[in-house]
PDB file of C-alpha atoms in Angstrom:
ATOM      1  CA  UNK C   1       0.000   0.000   0.000  1.00  0.00           C
ATOM      2  CA  UNK C   2       1.376   3.383  -0.965  1.00  0.00           C
ATOM      3  CA  UNK C   3       1.948   6.140   1.616  1.00  0.00           C
ATOM      4  CA  UNK C   4      -0.666   8.349  -0.020  1.00  0.00           C
ATOM      5  CA  UNK C   5      -3.346   5.729   0.792  1.00  0.00           C
ATOM      6  CA  UNK C   6      -2.608   6.036   4.499  1.00  0.00           C
ATOM      7  CA  UNK C   7      -4.457   8.502   6.682  1.00  0.00           C
ATOM      8  CA  UNK C   8      -2.279  11.171   8.305  1.00  0.00           C
ATOM      9  CA  UNK C   9      -2.954  13.548  11.165  1.00  0.00           C
ATOM     10  CA  UNK C  10      -0.342  16.303  11.360  1.00  0.00           C
ATOM     11  CA  UNK C  11      -0.334  18.477  14.477  1.00  0.00           C
ATOM     12  CA  UNK C  12       1.934  21.522  14.416  1.00  0.00           C
ATOM     13  CA  UNK C  13       2.620  22.656  17.985  1.00  0.00           C
ATOM     14  CA  UNK C  14       2.994  26.434  18.236  1.00  0.00           C
ATOM     15  CA  UNK C  15       3.863  27.799  21.670  1.00  0.00           C
ATOM     16  CA  UNK C  16       2.753  31.316  22.547  1.00  0.00           C
ATOM     17  CA  UNK C  17       4.559  32.206  25.786  1.00  0.00           C
ATOM     18  CA  UNK C  18       3.413  28.893  27.209  1.00  0.00           C
ATOM     19  CA  UNK C  19       5.780  28.968  30.174  1.00  0.00           C
ATOM     20  CA  UNK C  20       7.465  31.590  32.328  1.00  0.00           C
ATOM     21  CA  UNK C  21      11.259  31.688  32.207  1.00  0.00           C
ATOM     22  CA  UNK C  22      12.755  33.899  34.942  1.00  0.00           C
ATOM     23  CA  UNK C  23      15.851  34.362  32.765  1.00  0.00           C
ATOM     24  CA  UNK C  24      13.766  36.085  30.084  1.00  0.00           C
ATOM     25  CA  UNK C  25      13.699  39.824  30.896  1.00  0.00           C
ATOM     26  CA  UNK C  26      10.501  40.734  29.031  1.00  0.00           C
ATOM     27  CA  UNK C  27       7.200  40.698  30.908  1.00  0.00           C
ATOM     28  CA  UNK C  28       5.293  37.952  29.097  1.00  0.00           C
ATOM     29  CA  UNK C  29       2.090  38.954  30.903  1.00  0.00           C
ATOM     30  CA  UNK C  30       2.120  42.532  29.628  1.00  0.00           C
ATOM     31  CA  UNK C  31      -0.859  42.926  27.295  1.00  0.00           C
ATOM     32  CA  UNK C  32       0.919  45.347  24.940  1.00  0.00           C
ATOM     33  CA  UNK C  33       3.903  43.010  24.609  1.00  0.00           C
ATOM     34  CA  UNK C  34       1.581  40.104  23.865  1.00  0.00           C
ATOM     35  CA  UNK C  35      -0.378  42.113  21.284  1.00  0.00           C
ATOM     36  CA  UNK C  36       2.853  43.050  19.525  1.00  0.00           C
ATOM     37  CA  UNK C  37       3.824  39.381  19.328  1.00  0.00           C
ATOM     38  CA  UNK C  38       0.406  38.427  17.965  1.00  0.00           C
ATOM     39  CA  UNK C  39       1.122  40.792  15.071  1.00  0.00           C
ATOM     40  CA  UNK C  40       4.497  39.087  14.607  1.00  0.00           C
ATOM     41  CA  UNK C  41       2.780  35.693  14.608  1.00  0.00           C
ATOM     42  CA  UNK C  42       0.355  36.809  11.915  1.00  0.00           C
ATOM     43  CA  UNK C  43       2.985  38.380   9.666  1.00  0.00           C
ATOM     44  CA  UNK C  44       5.583  35.632  10.087  1.00  0.00           C
ATOM     45  CA  UNK C  45       4.761  32.089  11.145  1.00  0.00           C
ATOM     46  CA  UNK C  46       1.054  31.925  10.439  1.00  0.00           C
ATOM     47  CA  UNK C  47       1.331  33.656   7.068  1.00  0.00           C
ATOM     48  CA  UNK C  48       4.099  31.217   6.189  1.00  0.00           C
ATOM     49  CA  UNK C  49       2.023  28.189   7.243  1.00  0.00           C
ATOM     50  CA  UNK C  50      -0.816  29.488   5.080  1.00  0.00           C
ATOM     51  CA  UNK C  51       1.576  29.423   2.113  1.00  0.00           C
ATOM     52  CA  UNK C  52       1.780  25.592   2.026  1.00  0.00           C
ATOM     53  CA  UNK C  53       1.231  23.457  -1.051  1.00  0.00           C
ATOM     54  CA  UNK C  54      -0.227  20.780   1.259  1.00  0.00           C
ATOM     55  CA  UNK C  55      -2.889  22.044   3.678  1.00  0.00           C
ATOM     56  CA  UNK C  56      -3.380  18.746   5.555  1.00  0.00           C
ATOM     57  CA  UNK C  57      -2.330  19.881   9.031  1.00  0.00           C
ATOM     58  CA  UNK C  58      -3.765  21.447  12.168  1.00  0.00           C
ATOM     59  CA  UNK C  59      -2.126  24.017  14.423  1.00  0.00           C
ATOM     60  CA  UNK C  60      -2.229  23.282  18.141  1.00  0.00           C
ATOM     61  CA  UNK C  61      -1.529  26.518  19.992  1.00  0.00           C
ATOM     62  CA  UNK C  62       0.016  25.933  23.418  1.00  0.00           C
ATOM     63  CA  UNK C  63      -0.719  28.804  25.777  1.00  0.00           C
ATOM     64  CA  UNK C  64       0.181  29.787  29.310  1.00  0.00           C
ATOM     65  CA  UNK C  65      -2.323  28.641  31.943  1.00  0.00           C
ATOM     66  CA  UNK C  66      -2.654  32.218  33.189  1.00  0.00           C
ATOM     67  CA  UNK C  67      -4.105  33.245  29.825  1.00  0.00           C
ATOM     68  CA  UNK C  68      -7.124  31.023  30.551  1.00  0.00           C
ATOM     69  CA  UNK C  69      -7.658  32.347  34.071  1.00  0.00           C
ATOM     70  CA  UNK C  70      -7.750  36.103  33.549  1.00  0.00           C
ATOM     71  CA  UNK C  71     -10.303  37.702  31.220  1.00  0.00           C
ATOM     72  CA  UNK C  72      -7.874  40.411  30.186  1.00  0.00           C
ATOM     73  CA  UNK C  73      -6.036  37.733  28.188  1.00  0.00           C
ATOM     74  CA  UNK C  74      -9.097  36.506  26.284  1.00  0.00           C
ATOM     75  CA  UNK C  75      -7.896  38.537  23.291  1.00  0.00           C
ATOM     76  CA  UNK C  76      -4.961  36.125  22.761  1.00  0.00           C
ATOM     77  CA  UNK C  77      -6.932  33.028  21.763  1.00  0.00           C
ATOM     78  CA  UNK C  78      -9.588  35.177  20.068  1.00  0.00           C
ATOM     79  CA  UNK C  79      -6.970  36.963  17.946  1.00  0.00           C
ATOM     80  CA  UNK C  80      -5.159  33.755  17.019  1.00  0.00           C
ATOM     81  CA  UNK C  81      -8.478  32.166  16.050  1.00  0.00           C
ATOM     82  CA  UNK C  82      -9.373  35.171  13.887  1.00  0.00           C
ATOM     83  CA  UNK C  83      -5.975  35.155  12.172  1.00  0.00           C
ATOM     84  CA  UNK C  84      -6.286  31.453  11.397  1.00  0.00           C
ATOM     85  CA  UNK C  85      -9.803  31.924  10.032  1.00  0.00           C
ATOM     86  CA  UNK C  86      -8.566  34.765   7.831  1.00  0.00           C
ATOM     87  CA  UNK C  87      -5.684  32.618   6.536  1.00  0.00           C
ATOM     88  CA  UNK C  88      -7.813  29.439   6.217  1.00  0.00           C
ATOM     89  CA  UNK C  89      -5.769  27.601   8.842  1.00  0.00           C
ATOM     90  CA  UNK C  90      -7.268  24.932  11.094  1.00  0.00           C
ATOM     91  CA  UNK C  91      -6.406  25.393  14.767  1.00  0.00           C
ATOM     92  CA  UNK C  92      -7.200  24.451  18.335  1.00  0.00           C
ATOM     93  CA  UNK C  93      -5.835  25.414  21.760  1.00  0.00           C
ATOM     94  CA  UNK C  94      -4.455  23.859  24.905  1.00  0.00           C
ATOM     95  CA  UNK C  95      -3.101  25.412  28.095  1.00  0.00           C
ATOM     96  CA  UNK C  96      -0.063  24.241  30.009  1.00  0.00           C
ATOM     97  CA  UNK C  97      -0.667  23.008  33.575  1.00  0.00           C
ATOM     98  CA  UNK C  98       0.546  25.553  36.123  1.00  0.00           C
ATOM     99  CA  UNK C  99       1.274  23.158  38.993  1.00  0.00           C
ATOM    100  CA  UNK C 100       4.259  21.454  37.307  1.00  0.00           C
ATOM    101  CA  UNK C 101       7.523  23.377  37.634  1.00  0.00           C
ATOM    102  CA  UNK C 102       9.673  21.494  35.096  1.00  0.00           C
ATOM    103  CA  UNK C 103       8.481  22.769  31.713  1.00  0.00           C
ATOM    104  CA  UNK C 104       9.437  19.525  29.927  1.00  0.00           C
ATOM    105  CA  UNK C 105       7.276  17.501  32.330  1.00  0.00           C
ATOM    106  CA  UNK C 106       4.416  19.918  31.767  1.00  0.00           C
ATOM    107  CA  UNK C 107       3.684  18.311  28.395  1.00  0.00           C
ATOM    108  CA  UNK C 108       3.172  14.887  29.957  1.00  0.00           C
ATOM    109  CA  UNK C 109       0.846  16.448  32.539  1.00  0.00           C
ATOM    110  CA  UNK C 110      -1.073  18.417  29.913  1.00  0.00           C
ATOM    111  CA  UNK C 111      -3.872  17.479  27.518  1.00  0.00           C
ATOM    112  CA  UNK C 112      -1.344  16.569  24.839  1.00  0.00           C
ATOM    113  CA  UNK C 113      -0.989  12.835  25.633  1.00  0.00           C
ATOM    114  CA  UNK C 114      -4.770  12.327  25.368  1.00  0.00           C
ATOM    115  CA  UNK C 115      -4.906  14.409  22.184  1.00  0.00           C
ATOM    116  CA  UNK C 116      -2.177  12.293  20.574  1.00  0.00           C
ATOM    117  CA  UNK C 117      -3.738   9.023  21.785  1.00  0.00           C
ATOM    118  CA  UNK C 118      -7.107   9.984  20.319  1.00  0.00           C
ATOM    119  CA  UNK C 119      -5.555  10.847  16.960  1.00  0.00           C
ATOM    120  CA  UNK C 120      -3.719   7.504  16.911  1.00  0.00           C
ATOM    121  CA  UNK C 121      -7.084   5.777  17.230  1.00  0.00           C
ATOM    122  CA  UNK C 122      -8.343   7.607  14.143  1.00  0.00           C
ATOM    123  CA  UNK C 123      -5.323   7.852  11.810  1.00  0.00           C
ATOM    124  CA  UNK C 124      -2.685   5.478  10.458  1.00  0.00           C
ATOM    125  CA  UNK C 125       0.065   8.018  11.104  1.00  0.00           C
ATOM    126  CA  UNK C 126       0.293  10.935  13.513  1.00  0.00           C
ATOM    127  CA  UNK C 127       2.957  13.589  12.991  1.00  0.00           C
ATOM    128  CA  UNK C 128       3.929  15.907  15.811  1.00  0.00           C
ATOM    129  CA  UNK C 129       5.898  19.007  14.735  1.00  0.00           C
ATOM    130  CA  UNK C 130       7.266  22.039  16.560  1.00  0.00           C
ATOM    131  CA  UNK C 131       7.195  25.512  15.059  1.00  0.00           C
ATOM    132  CA  UNK C 132       7.857  28.959  16.524  1.00  0.00           C
ATOM    133  CA  UNK C 133       5.417  31.692  15.560  1.00  0.00           C
ATOM    134  CA  UNK C 134       8.092  34.120  14.330  1.00  0.00           C
ATOM    135  CA  UNK C 135       9.825  31.803  11.822  1.00  0.00           C
ATOM    136  CA  UNK C 136       9.162  30.926   8.176  1.00  0.00           C
ATOM    137  CA  UNK C 137       8.848  27.577   6.417  1.00  0.00           C
ATOM    138  CA  UNK C 138       9.184  26.666   2.754  1.00  0.00           C
ATOM    139  CA  UNK C 139       5.971  25.927   0.935  1.00  0.00           C
ATOM    140  CA  UNK C 140       6.640  22.233   0.207  1.00  0.00           C
ATOM    141  CA  UNK C 141       7.569  21.254   3.771  1.00  0.00           C
ATOM    142  CA  UNK C 142       4.241  19.635   4.690  1.00  0.00           C
ATOM    143  CA  UNK C 143       4.136  17.631   1.461  1.00  0.00           C
ATOM    144  CA  UNK C 144       7.742  16.571   1.998  1.00  0.00           C
ATOM    145  CA  UNK C 145       7.051  15.572   5.605  1.00  0.00           C
ATOM    146  CA  UNK C 146       4.014  13.498   4.640  1.00  0.00           C
ATOM    147  CA  UNK C 147       5.985  11.663   1.970  1.00  0.00           C
ATOM    148  CA  UNK C 148       8.178  10.223   4.748  1.00  0.00           C
ATOM    149  CA  UNK C 149       5.445   8.165   6.412  1.00  0.00           C
ATOM    150  CA  UNK C 150       6.312   5.300   4.058  1.00  0.00           C
ATOM    151  CA  UNK C 151       9.764   5.156   5.687  1.00  0.00           C
ATOM    152  CA  UNK C 152       8.499   5.147   9.273  1.00  0.00           C
ATOM    153  CA  UNK C 153       9.013   1.806  11.071  1.00  0.00           C
ATOM    154  CA  UNK C 154       6.991   2.959  14.069  1.00  0.00           C
ATOM    155  CA  UNK C 155       8.725   6.058  15.379  1.00  0.00           C
ATOM    156  CA  UNK C 156      10.832   8.330  13.211  1.00  0.00           C
ATOM    157  CA  UNK C 157      12.424  11.739  13.665  1.00  0.00           C
ATOM    158  CA  UNK C 158      12.549  14.007  10.632  1.00  0.00           C
ATOM    159  CA  UNK C 159      13.642  17.597  10.200  1.00  0.00           C
ATOM    160  CA  UNK C 160      15.493  20.259   8.264  1.00  0.00           C
ATOM    161  CA  UNK C 161      19.107  21.386   8.500  1.00  0.00           C
ATOM    162  CA  UNK C 162      19.480  23.937   5.716  1.00  0.00           C
ATOM    163  CA  UNK C 163      17.870  27.323   5.296  1.00  0.00           C
ATOM    164  CA  UNK C 164      18.379  31.008   6.004  1.00  0.00           C
ATOM    165  CA  UNK C 165      18.806  33.182   9.071  1.00  0.00           C
ATOM    166  CA  UNK C 166      17.266  36.657   9.170  1.00  0.00           C
ATOM    167  CA  UNK C 167      18.965  39.231  11.395  1.00  0.00           C
ATOM    168  CA  UNK C 168      18.161  42.947  11.448  1.00  0.00           C
ATOM    169  CA  UNK C 169      17.323  43.354   7.780  1.00  0.00           C
ATOM    170  CA  UNK C 170      19.941  40.918   6.477  1.00  0.00           C
ATOM    171  CA  UNK C 171      19.653  37.326   5.292  1.00  0.00           C
ATOM    172  CA  UNK C 172      22.432  34.768   5.851  1.00  0.00           C
ATOM    173  CA  UNK C 173      22.850  31.107   4.869  1.00  0.00           C
ATOM    174  CA  UNK C 174      22.311  28.556   7.619  1.00  0.00           C
ATOM    175  CA  UNK C 175      23.419  24.885   7.767  1.00  0.00           C
ATOM    176  CA  UNK C 176      23.985  22.874  10.911  1.00  0.00           C
ATOM    177  CA  UNK C 177      23.216  19.743  12.956  1.00  0.00           C
ATOM    178  CA  UNK C 178      25.663  17.221  11.518  1.00  0.00           C
ATOM    179  CA  UNK C 179      24.132  13.775  11.737  1.00  0.00           C
ATOM    180  CA  UNK C 180      22.328  13.949  15.086  1.00  0.00           C
ATOM    181  CA  UNK C 181      19.649  16.633  14.911  1.00  0.00           C
ATOM    182  CA  UNK C 182      17.747  19.194  12.921  1.00  0.00           C
ATOM    183  CA  UNK C 183      16.515  22.743  13.277  1.00  0.00           C
ATOM    184  CA  UNK C 184      13.578  23.453  15.560  1.00  0.00           C
ATOM    185  CA  UNK C 185      11.581  24.786  12.582  1.00  0.00           C
ATOM    186  CA  UNK C 186       9.209  21.888  11.826  1.00  0.00           C
ATOM    187  CA  UNK C 187      11.364  19.417  13.724  1.00  0.00           C
ATOM    188  CA  UNK C 188       9.058  16.387  13.835  1.00  0.00           C
ATOM    189  CA  UNK C 189       8.324  12.918  15.091  1.00  0.00           C
ATOM    190  CA  UNK C 190       6.344  10.645  12.777  1.00  0.00           C
ATOM    191  CA  UNK C 191       4.381   7.917  14.562  1.00  0.00           C
ATOM    192  CA  UNK C 192       2.950   4.798  12.962  1.00  0.00           C
ATOM    193  CA  UNK C 193      -0.136   4.500  15.114  1.00  0.00           C
ATOM    194  CA  UNK C 194      -0.309   0.703  15.170  1.00  0.00           C
ATOM    195  CA  UNK C 195       3.139   0.645  16.800  1.00  0.00           C
ATOM    196  CA  UNK C 196       3.280   3.913  18.732  1.00  0.00           C
ATOM    197  CA  UNK C 197      -0.100   3.594  20.477  1.00  0.00           C
ATOM    198  CA  UNK C 198       1.464   0.776  22.521  1.00  0.00           C
ATOM    199  CA  UNK C 199       4.379   2.976  23.606  1.00  0.00           C
ATOM    200  CA  UNK C 200       4.511   5.667  26.316  1.00  0.00           C
ATOM    201  CA  UNK C 201       3.784   9.266  25.368  1.00  0.00           C
ATOM    202  CA  UNK C 202       6.591  11.053  23.530  1.00  0.00           C
ATOM    203  CA  UNK C 203       6.533  14.803  22.908  1.00  0.00           C
ATOM    204  CA  UNK C 204       8.560  16.623  20.263  1.00  0.00           C
ATOM    205  CA  UNK C 205       9.777  18.911  23.071  1.00  0.00           C
ATOM    206  CA  UNK C 206      10.993  16.007  25.253  1.00  0.00           C
ATOM    207  CA  UNK C 207      14.523  16.127  23.823  1.00  0.00           C
ATOM    208  CA  UNK C 208      16.642  18.917  22.262  1.00  0.00           C
ATOM    209  CA  UNK C 209      16.023  19.246  18.528  1.00  0.00           C
ATOM    210  CA  UNK C 210      19.774  19.398  17.824  1.00  0.00           C
ATOM    211  CA  UNK C 211      20.163  15.939  19.430  1.00  0.00           C
ATOM    212  CA  UNK C 212      16.941  14.392  18.148  1.00  0.00           C
ATOM    213  CA  UNK C 213      18.567  11.159  16.982  1.00  0.00           C
ATOM    214  CA  UNK C 214      19.929  10.482  20.450  1.00  0.00           C
ATOM    215  CA  UNK C 215      16.569  11.272  22.045  1.00  0.00           C
ATOM    216  CA  UNK C 216      14.660   8.913  19.761  1.00  0.00           C
ATOM    217  CA  UNK C 217      17.259   6.173  20.173  1.00  0.00           C
ATOM    218  CA  UNK C 218      17.017   6.435  23.955  1.00  0.00           C
ATOM    219  CA  UNK C 219      13.212   6.384  23.831  1.00  0.00           C
ATOM    220  CA  UNK C 220      12.817   3.299  21.634  1.00  0.00           C
ATOM    221  CA  UNK C 221      15.490   1.302  23.441  1.00  0.00           C
ATOM    222  CA  UNK C 222      13.954   2.073  26.832  1.00  0.00           C
ATOM    223  CA  UNK C 223      10.695   0.690  25.507  1.00  0.00           C
ATOM    224  CA  UNK C 224      11.948  -2.605  24.165  1.00  0.00           C
ATOM    225  CA  UNK C 225      12.483  -1.705  20.511  1.00  0.00           C
ATOM    226  CA  UNK C 226      15.670  -1.962  18.495  1.00  0.00           C
ATOM    227  CA  UNK C 227      16.867   1.363  17.149  1.00  0.00           C
ATOM    228  CA  UNK C 228      17.551   1.421  13.416  1.00  0.00           C
ATOM    229  CA  UNK C 229      19.044   4.180  11.291  1.00  0.00           C
ATOM    230  CA  UNK C 230      15.756   4.653   9.429  1.00  0.00           C
ATOM    231  CA  UNK C 231      14.239   5.951  12.680  1.00  0.00           C
ATOM    232  CA  UNK C 232      15.982   9.255  12.078  1.00  0.00           C
ATOM    233  CA  UNK C 233      16.274  11.243   8.856  1.00  0.00           C
ATOM    234  CA  UNK C 234      17.529  14.720   7.989  1.00  0.00           C
ATOM    235  CA  UNK C 235      16.676  16.864   4.993  1.00  0.00           C
ATOM    236  CA  UNK C 236      19.969  18.529   4.069  1.00  0.00           C
ATOM    237  CA  UNK C 237      19.071  19.294   0.446  1.00  0.00           C
ATOM    238  CA  UNK C 238      16.336  21.923   0.671  1.00  0.00           C
ATOM    239  CA  UNK C 239      16.619  25.483   1.912  1.00  0.00           C
ATOM    240  CA  UNK C 240      13.625  24.811   4.090  1.00  0.00           C
ATOM    241  CA  UNK C 241      13.246  27.723   6.509  1.00  0.00           C
ATOM    242  CA  UNK C 242      14.002  31.286   7.470  1.00  0.00           C
ATOM    243  CA  UNK C 243      15.110  31.440  11.098  1.00  0.00           C
ATOM    244  CA  UNK C 244      13.951  34.827  12.365  1.00  0.00           C
ATOM    245  CA  UNK C 245      16.375  36.259  14.920  1.00  0.00           C
ATOM    246  CA  UNK C 246      15.277  39.482  16.591  1.00  0.00           C
ATOM    247  CA  UNK C 247      16.239  41.480  19.647  1.00  0.00           C
ATOM    248  CA  UNK C 248      13.422  40.098  21.814  1.00  0.00           C
ATOM    249  CA  UNK C 249      13.843  36.432  20.914  1.00  0.00           C
ATOM    250  CA  UNK C 250      14.132  34.023  23.814  1.00  0.00           C
ATOM    251  CA  UNK C 251      17.484  32.733  22.550  1.00  0.00           C
ATOM    252  CA  UNK C 252      19.029  36.191  22.353  1.00  0.00           C
ATOM    253  CA  UNK C 253      17.915  37.364  25.757  1.00  0.00           C
ATOM    254  CA  UNK C 254      18.613  34.148  27.684  1.00  0.00           C
ATOM    255  CA  UNK C 255      21.411  32.348  25.817  1.00  0.00           C
ATOM    256  CA  UNK C 256      23.419  35.161  24.281  1.00  0.00           C
ATOM    257  CA  UNK C 257      24.312  37.134  27.402  1.00  0.00           C
ATOM    258  CA  UNK C 258      21.452  39.525  26.675  1.00  0.00           C
ATOM    259  CA  UNK C 259      23.211  40.925  23.621  1.00  0.00           C
ATOM    260  CA  UNK C 260      20.379  42.533  21.660  1.00  0.00           C
ATOM    261  CA  UNK C 261      22.545  43.440  18.649  1.00  0.00           C
ATOM    262  CA  UNK C 262      22.202  39.866  17.313  1.00  0.00           C
ATOM    263  CA  UNK C 263      25.323  40.152  15.200  1.00  0.00           C
ATOM    264  CA  UNK C 264      26.386  37.454  12.768  1.00  0.00           C
ATOM    265  CA  UNK C 265      30.137  36.904  12.695  1.00  0.00           C
ATOM    266  CA  UNK C 266      32.238  35.818   9.713  1.00  0.00           C
ATOM    267  CA  UNK C 267      29.342  35.734   7.255  1.00  0.00           C
ATOM    268  CA  UNK C 268      28.446  38.033   4.388  1.00  0.00           C
ATOM    269  CA  UNK C 269      24.766  38.909   3.914  1.00  0.00           C
ATOM    270  CA  UNK C 270      23.071  37.383   0.893  1.00  0.00           C
ATOM    271  CA  UNK C 271      22.128  39.603  -2.043  1.00  0.00           C
ATOM    272  CA  UNK C 272      19.633  39.488  -4.898  1.00  0.00           C
ATOM    273  CA  UNK C 273      22.130  37.329  -6.788  1.00  0.00           C
ATOM    274  CA  UNK C 274      21.488  34.602  -4.199  1.00  0.00           C
ATOM    275  CA  UNK C 275      17.725  34.947  -3.775  1.00  0.00           C
ATOM    276  CA  UNK C 276      15.216  37.658  -4.653  1.00  0.00           C
ATOM    277  CA  UNK C 277      12.436  39.249  -2.605  1.00  0.00           C
ATOM    278  CA  UNK C 278       9.914  37.696  -4.979  1.00  0.00           C
ATOM    279  CA  UNK C 279      11.368  34.231  -4.394  1.00  0.00           C
ATOM    280  CA  UNK C 280      11.344  34.709  -0.631  1.00  0.00           C
ATOM    281  CA  UNK C 281       7.677  35.664  -0.676  1.00  0.00           C
ATOM    282  CA  UNK C 282       6.693  32.911  -3.096  1.00  0.00           C
ATOM    283  CA  UNK C 283       8.623  30.140  -1.280  1.00  0.00           C
ATOM    284  CA  UNK C 284       8.297  31.214   2.367  1.00  0.00           C
ATOM    285  CA  UNK C 285       5.588  33.884   2.545  1.00  0.00           C
ATOM    286  CA  UNK C 286       8.410  36.165   3.705  1.00  0.00           C
ATOM    287  CA  UNK C 287       7.872  39.935   3.456  1.00  0.00           C
ATOM    288  CA  UNK C 288      10.258  41.376   6.067  1.00  0.00           C
ATOM    289  CA  UNK C 289      12.497  44.388   5.591  1.00  0.00           C
ATOM    290  CA  UNK C 290      15.698  43.623   3.703  1.00  0.00           C
ATOM    291  CA  UNK C 291      18.844  45.703   3.155  1.00  0.00           C
ATOM    292  CA  UNK C 292      21.231  43.772   0.923  1.00  0.00           C
ATOM    293  CA  UNK C 293      18.467  42.091  -1.085  1.00  0.00           C
ATOM    294  CA  UNK C 294      16.894  44.840  -3.191  1.00  0.00           C
TER     295      UNK C 294
END
């Protein structure tokens, strides 16, 4: 039976300030800050997801528990729902439990395990992907991801290693994760439901995306399966994403010593000879300000 005859449920997990990090200096509960980031989500990640050649996916927004408790935050889910309706995107929402301190354990304690289990009862394959709301994805990514179900022996990691990095009006090439991981942008686990429904819950956020192979290997071996090389694949051929680095990104303000200049060292910005504005919009839905690309 060909892969296209199999039923696929693809959930794209999009976090919107789902947990509080004391190392992050911005007030994630400030309404103006949140509204500004909703605009970023619309113009970046959600517009890019709407640009797909394959529309067979659903966005699962993961929100902070506090957003469900205080009426002043009702605009968050309402705005995201309106944006998705405008862009013809299917979506639903879940809130992280507030009584679990370790953010990785929060997923196991959340609604996500029951959501995944229910989808495994209804579909031959369930794909769980991660995607940040400020990044961009190439238009064939969903189709490419779905073509990999035929290779999945039960559990398989799949993701992208090549793309672009956008920093303060400049675009740079990006290639990384030699052999063991992939970028966070649509980093995914493909589950064959007939196998995976008998395994414990596994979340795409359980292990670091840049060490995904090691995380999947550890998971399957702990659960009595033999790890094989076809349980992990990388796409290193396609320029698959635009990684959007800005002065308020979590990485910059928590991992980069708070340096808000976001400088790229030892790389020359790309120009129109490398890729044009028209190509960026057509491939990624990308419309951000550019300096070196006219």
